[in-house]
């Protein structure tokens, strides 16, 4: 299995690892098949995602994709954040081996779950955002 330099870089030195006090939104998503769990925190101010952090009990690809996803989402507004799909994250990492694609879905879903939590807390509706799943095992659209 071959990993790109960028994947290795984000795996060895992941960005935005940690927790956040008083986040605007938190999302936790797991994948029952591999047993991995991802938690994403976002800090939103005036509709802009100021900061994002993640904690994971996950594989190297999950770490690398969450590192990249949290980097990409910072400074974006909510609608732009929704455009950061697992495909966008994978492209930014110069690809992932096919058997590891689902790991990037964990990052995307956890980010969406954090946005959903933010929307719930603020009684807003984020257009195009679907209610997150707790377990991505049965997601077939990725
Ligand atoms: Fe489970 Fe990568 S093997 S997220």
PDB file of C-alpha atoms and ligand atoms in Angstrom:
ATOM      1  CA  UNK A   1       0.000   0.000   0.000  1.00  0.00           C
ATOM      2  CA  UNK A   2       1.344   3.386  -1.009  1.00  0.00           C
ATOM      3  CA  UNK A   3       0.681   6.607   0.816  1.00  0.00           C
ATOM      4  CA  UNK A   4       1.415  10.025  -0.650  1.00  0.00           C
ATOM      5  CA  UNK A   5       3.968  12.303   1.001  1.00  0.00           C
ATOM      6  CA  UNK A   6       1.175  14.596   2.092  1.00  0.00           C
ATOM      7  CA  UNK A   7      -0.689  11.771   3.816  1.00  0.00           C
ATOM      8  CA  UNK A   8       2.513  10.784   5.607  1.00  0.00           C
ATOM      9  CA  UNK A   9       3.165  14.389   6.593  1.00  0.00           C
ATOM     10  CA  UNK A  10      -0.298  14.830   8.120  1.00  0.00           C
ATOM     11  CA  UNK A  11      -0.092  11.437   9.783  1.00  0.00           C
ATOM     12  CA  UNK A  12       3.312  12.141  11.383  1.00  0.00           C
ATOM     13  CA  UNK A  13       2.534  15.748  12.287  1.00  0.00           C
ATOM     14  CA  UNK A  14      -1.222  16.084  12.430  1.00  0.00           C
ATOM     15  CA  UNK A  15      -2.614  19.587  12.729  1.00  0.00           C
ATOM     16  CA  UNK A  16      -5.428  20.618  15.074  1.00  0.00           C
ATOM     17  CA  UNK A  17      -5.270  17.621  17.391  1.00  0.00           C
ATOM     18  CA  UNK A  18      -6.916  18.268  20.723  1.00  0.00           C
ATOM     19  CA  UNK A  19     -10.050  19.320  22.481  1.00  0.00           C
ATOM     20  CA  UNK A  20     -11.839  22.635  22.665  1.00  0.00           C
ATOM     21  CA  UNK A  21     -13.422  24.343  25.617  1.00  0.00           C
ATOM     22  CA  UNK A  22     -16.896  25.705  24.894  1.00  0.00           C
ATOM     23  CA  UNK A  23     -17.009  24.720  21.227  1.00  0.00           C
ATOM     24  CA  UNK A  24     -19.794  26.054  19.026  1.00  0.00           C
ATOM     25  CA  UNK A  25     -20.398  22.510  17.843  1.00  0.00           C
ATOM     26  CA  UNK A  26     -19.137  18.980  18.474  1.00  0.00           C
ATOM     27  CA  UNK A  27     -19.604  15.891  16.351  1.00  0.00           C
ATOM     28  CA  UNK A  28     -18.802  12.282  17.128  1.00  0.00           C
ATOM     29  CA  UNK A  29     -18.993   9.609  14.470  1.00  0.00           C
ATOM     30  CA  UNK A  30     -17.803   6.043  14.427  1.00  0.00           C
ATOM     31  CA  UNK A  31     -17.376   3.230  12.000  1.00  0.00           C
ATOM     32  CA  UNK A  32     -18.442  -0.058  13.539  1.00  0.00           C
ATOM     33  CA  UNK A  33     -16.625  -2.044  10.884  1.00  0.00           C
ATOM     34  CA  UNK A  34     -13.139  -0.925  11.881  1.00  0.00           C
ATOM     35  CA  UNK A  35     -14.042   0.320  15.352  1.00  0.00           C
ATOM     36  CA  UNK A  36     -12.657   3.793  14.745  1.00  0.00           C
ATOM     37  CA  UNK A  37     -14.139   6.889  16.329  1.00  0.00           C
ATOM     38  CA  UNK A  38     -13.738  10.536  15.365  1.00  0.00           C
ATOM     39  CA  UNK A  39     -14.620  13.635  17.367  1.00  0.00           C
ATOM     40  CA  UNK A  40     -14.562  17.085  15.765  1.00  0.00           C
ATOM     41  CA  UNK A  41     -14.936  20.454  17.501  1.00  0.00           C
ATOM     42  CA  UNK A  42     -15.651  23.734  15.753  1.00  0.00           C
ATOM     43  CA  UNK A  43     -15.579  27.321  16.935  1.00  0.00           C
ATOM     44  CA  UNK A  44     -17.905  29.530  14.888  1.00  0.00           C
ATOM     45  CA  UNK A  45     -17.990  33.304  15.065  1.00  0.00           C
ATOM     46  CA  UNK A  46     -20.273  35.437  12.899  1.00  0.00           C
ATOM     47  CA  UNK A  47     -20.862  32.498  10.588  1.00  0.00           C
ATOM     48  CA  UNK A  48     -17.157  31.826  10.072  1.00  0.00           C
ATOM     49  CA  UNK A  49     -15.373  28.752  11.361  1.00  0.00           C
ATOM     50  CA  UNK A  50     -12.554  30.303  13.342  1.00  0.00           C
ATOM     51  CA  UNK A  51     -11.056  27.107  14.644  1.00  0.00           C
ATOM     52  CA  UNK A  52     -11.419  23.349  14.391  1.00  0.00           C
ATOM     53  CA  UNK A  53      -9.933  20.544  16.426  1.00  0.00           C
ATOM     54  CA  UNK A  54     -10.197  16.790  16.378  1.00  0.00           C
ATOM     55  CA  UNK A  55      -9.555  13.752  18.501  1.00  0.00           C
ATOM     56  CA  UNK A  56      -9.619  10.297  17.107  1.00  0.00           C
ATOM     57  CA  UNK A  57      -9.342   6.701  18.019  1.00  0.00           C
ATOM     58  CA  UNK A  58      -8.601   5.910  14.443  1.00  0.00           C
ATOM     59  CA  UNK A  59      -6.151   4.676  11.861  1.00  0.00           C
ATOM     60  CA  UNK A  60      -3.419   6.682  10.157  1.00  0.00           C
ATOM     61  CA  UNK A  61      -5.617   7.615   7.205  1.00  0.00           C
ATOM     62  CA  UNK A  62      -8.313   8.862   9.595  1.00  0.00           C
ATOM     63  CA  UNK A  63      -5.714  11.019  11.346  1.00  0.00           C
ATOM     64  CA  UNK A  64      -4.321  12.421   8.083  1.00  0.00           C
ATOM     65  CA  UNK A  65      -7.750  13.192   6.610  1.00  0.00           C
ATOM     66  CA  UNK A  66      -9.003  14.849   9.805  1.00  0.00           C
ATOM     67  CA  UNK A  67      -5.853  16.914  10.011  1.00  0.00           C
ATOM     68  CA  UNK A  68      -6.374  18.115   6.438  1.00  0.00           C
ATOM     69  CA  UNK A  69     -10.154  18.569   6.823  1.00  0.00           C
ATOM     70  CA  UNK A  70      -9.766  20.720   9.943  1.00  0.00           C
ATOM     71  CA  UNK A  71      -7.083  22.783   8.197  1.00  0.00           C
ATOM     72  CA  UNK A  72      -9.285  23.329   5.140  1.00  0.00           C
ATOM     73  CA  UNK A  73     -12.353  24.288   7.146  1.00  0.00           C
ATOM     74  CA  UNK A  74     -10.711  27.085   9.125  1.00  0.00           C
ATOM     75  CA  UNK A  75     -11.691  30.524   7.891  1.00  0.00           C
ATOM     76  CA  UNK A  76     -14.574  29.178   5.815  1.00  0.00           C
ATOM     77  CA  UNK A  77     -18.226  30.065   6.193  1.00  0.00           C
ATOM     78  CA  UNK A  78     -20.808  27.351   6.821  1.00  0.00           C
ATOM     79  CA  UNK A  79     -21.755  26.835   3.181  1.00  0.00           C
ATOM     80  CA  UNK A  80     -18.113  26.622   2.123  1.00  0.00           C
ATOM     81  CA  UNK A  81     -17.502  24.159   4.951  1.00  0.00           C
ATOM     82  CA  UNK A  82     -20.161  21.869   3.500  1.00  0.00           C
ATOM     83  CA  UNK A  83     -18.231  21.790   0.247  1.00  0.00           C
ATOM     84  CA  UNK A  84     -15.279  20.179   1.996  1.00  0.00           C
ATOM     85  CA  UNK A  85     -16.238  16.635   1.166  1.00  0.00           C
ATOM     86  CA  UNK A  86     -14.069  13.591   1.684  1.00  0.00           C
ATOM     87  CA  UNK A  87     -13.150  13.804  -2.012  1.00  0.00           C
ATOM     88  CA  UNK A  88     -11.877  17.352  -1.611  1.00  0.00           C
ATOM     89  CA  UNK A  89      -9.857  16.275   1.413  1.00  0.00           C
ATOM     90  CA  UNK A  90      -8.431  13.269  -0.428  1.00  0.00           C
ATOM     91  CA  UNK A  91      -7.447  15.429  -3.378  1.00  0.00           C
ATOM     92  CA  UNK A  92      -5.700  17.852  -1.040  1.00  0.00           C
ATOM     93  CA  UNK A  93      -3.738  14.871   0.276  1.00  0.00           C
ATOM     94  CA  UNK A  94      -2.871  13.639  -3.228  1.00  0.00           C
ATOM     95  CA  UNK A  95      -5.121  10.620  -2.834  1.00  0.00           C
ATOM     96  CA  UNK A  96      -5.633   7.629  -0.588  1.00  0.00           C
ATOM     97  CA  UNK A  97      -5.441   3.914  -1.358  1.00  0.00           C
ATOM     98  CA  UNK A  98      -8.943   2.653  -2.286  1.00  0.00           C
ATOM     99  CA  UNK A  99      -9.305   0.533   0.851  1.00  0.00           C
ATOM    100  CA  UNK A 100      -8.748   3.671   2.932  1.00  0.00           C
ATOM    101  CA  UNK A 101     -11.372   5.886   1.310  1.00  0.00           C
ATOM    102  CA  UNK A 102     -13.889   5.139   4.068  1.00  0.00           C
ATOM    103  CA  UNK A 103     -11.491   6.662   6.597  1.00  0.00           C
ATOM    104  CA  UNK A 104     -11.865  10.031   4.889  1.00  0.00           C
ATOM    105  CA  UNK A 105     -15.646   9.660   5.225  1.00  0.00           C
ATOM    106  CA  UNK A 106     -15.211   9.508   8.976  1.00  0.00           C
ATOM    107  CA  UNK A 107     -13.617  12.969   8.917  1.00  0.00           C
ATOM    108  CA  UNK A 108     -16.321  14.389   6.655  1.00  0.00           C
ATOM    109  CA  UNK A 109     -19.167  12.950   8.697  1.00  0.00           C
ATOM    110  CA  UNK A 110     -17.720  14.120  12.008  1.00  0.00           C
ATOM    111  CA  UNK A 111     -17.322  17.623  10.583  1.00  0.00           C
ATOM    112  CA  UNK A 112     -20.929  17.537   9.380  1.00  0.00           C
ATOM    113  CA  UNK A 113     -22.039  16.291  12.782  1.00  0.00           C
ATOM    114  CA  UNK A 114     -20.272  19.240  14.426  1.00  0.00           C
ATOM    115  CA  UNK A 115     -22.016  21.634  12.015  1.00  0.00           C
ATOM    116  CA  UNK A 116     -25.325  19.944  12.781  1.00  0.00           C
ATOM    117  CA  UNK A 117     -24.719  20.373  16.509  1.00  0.00           C
ATOM    118  CA  UNK A 118     -23.888  24.042  15.947  1.00  0.00           C
ATOM    119  CA  UNK A 119     -27.115  24.507  13.972  1.00  0.00           C
ATOM    120  CA  UNK A 120     -29.185  22.775  16.657  1.00  0.00           C
ATOM    121  CA  UNK A 121     -27.699  24.906  19.415  1.00  0.00           C
ATOM    122  CA  UNK A 122     -28.377  28.103  17.489  1.00  0.00           C
ATOM    123  CA  UNK A 123     -31.763  27.083  16.107  1.00  0.00           C
ATOM    124  CA  UNK A 124     -30.719  27.576  12.540  1.00  0.00           C
ATOM    125  CA  UNK A 125     -31.107  25.424   9.475  1.00  0.00           C
ATOM    126  CA  UNK A 126     -28.041  24.792   7.360  1.00  0.00           C
ATOM    127  CA  UNK A 127     -29.193  24.254   3.826  1.00  0.00           C
ATOM    128  CA  UNK A 128     -27.936  21.019   2.321  1.00  0.00           C
ATOM    129  CA  UNK A 129     -26.845  19.538   5.643  1.00  0.00           C
ATOM    130  CA  UNK A 130     -28.367  16.167   6.435  1.00  0.00           C
ATOM    131  CA  UNK A 131     -28.824  14.795   9.929  1.00  0.00           C
ATOM    132  CA  UNK A 132     -25.551  13.044  10.714  1.00  0.00           C
ATOM    133  CA  UNK A 133     -25.271   9.337  11.318  1.00  0.00           C
ATOM    134  CA  UNK A 134     -23.539   7.955  14.377  1.00  0.00           C
ATOM    135  CA  UNK A 135     -22.051   5.090  12.479  1.00  0.00           C
ATOM    136  CA  UNK A 136     -20.847   5.373   8.894  1.00  0.00           C
ATOM    137  CA  UNK A 137     -20.691   1.643   8.333  1.00  0.00           C
ATOM    138  CA  UNK A 138     -23.881   1.637   6.300  1.00  0.00           C
ATOM    139  CA  UNK A 139     -23.236   4.789   4.304  1.00  0.00           C
ATOM    140  CA  UNK A 140     -23.131   3.825   0.663  1.00  0.00           C
ATOM    141  CA  UNK A 141     -22.791   7.186  -0.980  1.00  0.00           C
ATOM    142  CA  UNK A 142     -19.050   7.427  -0.369  1.00  0.00           C
TER     143      UNK A 142
HETATM  144 FE1  LIG B   1     -11.238   2.854  10.344  1.00  0.00          FE
HETATM  145 FE2  LIG B   1      -9.428   4.024   8.877  1.00  0.00          FE
HETATM  146  S1  LIG B   1      -9.618   1.911   9.252  1.00  0.00           S
HETATM  147  S2  LIG B   1     -11.062   4.910   9.888  1.00  0.00           S
END
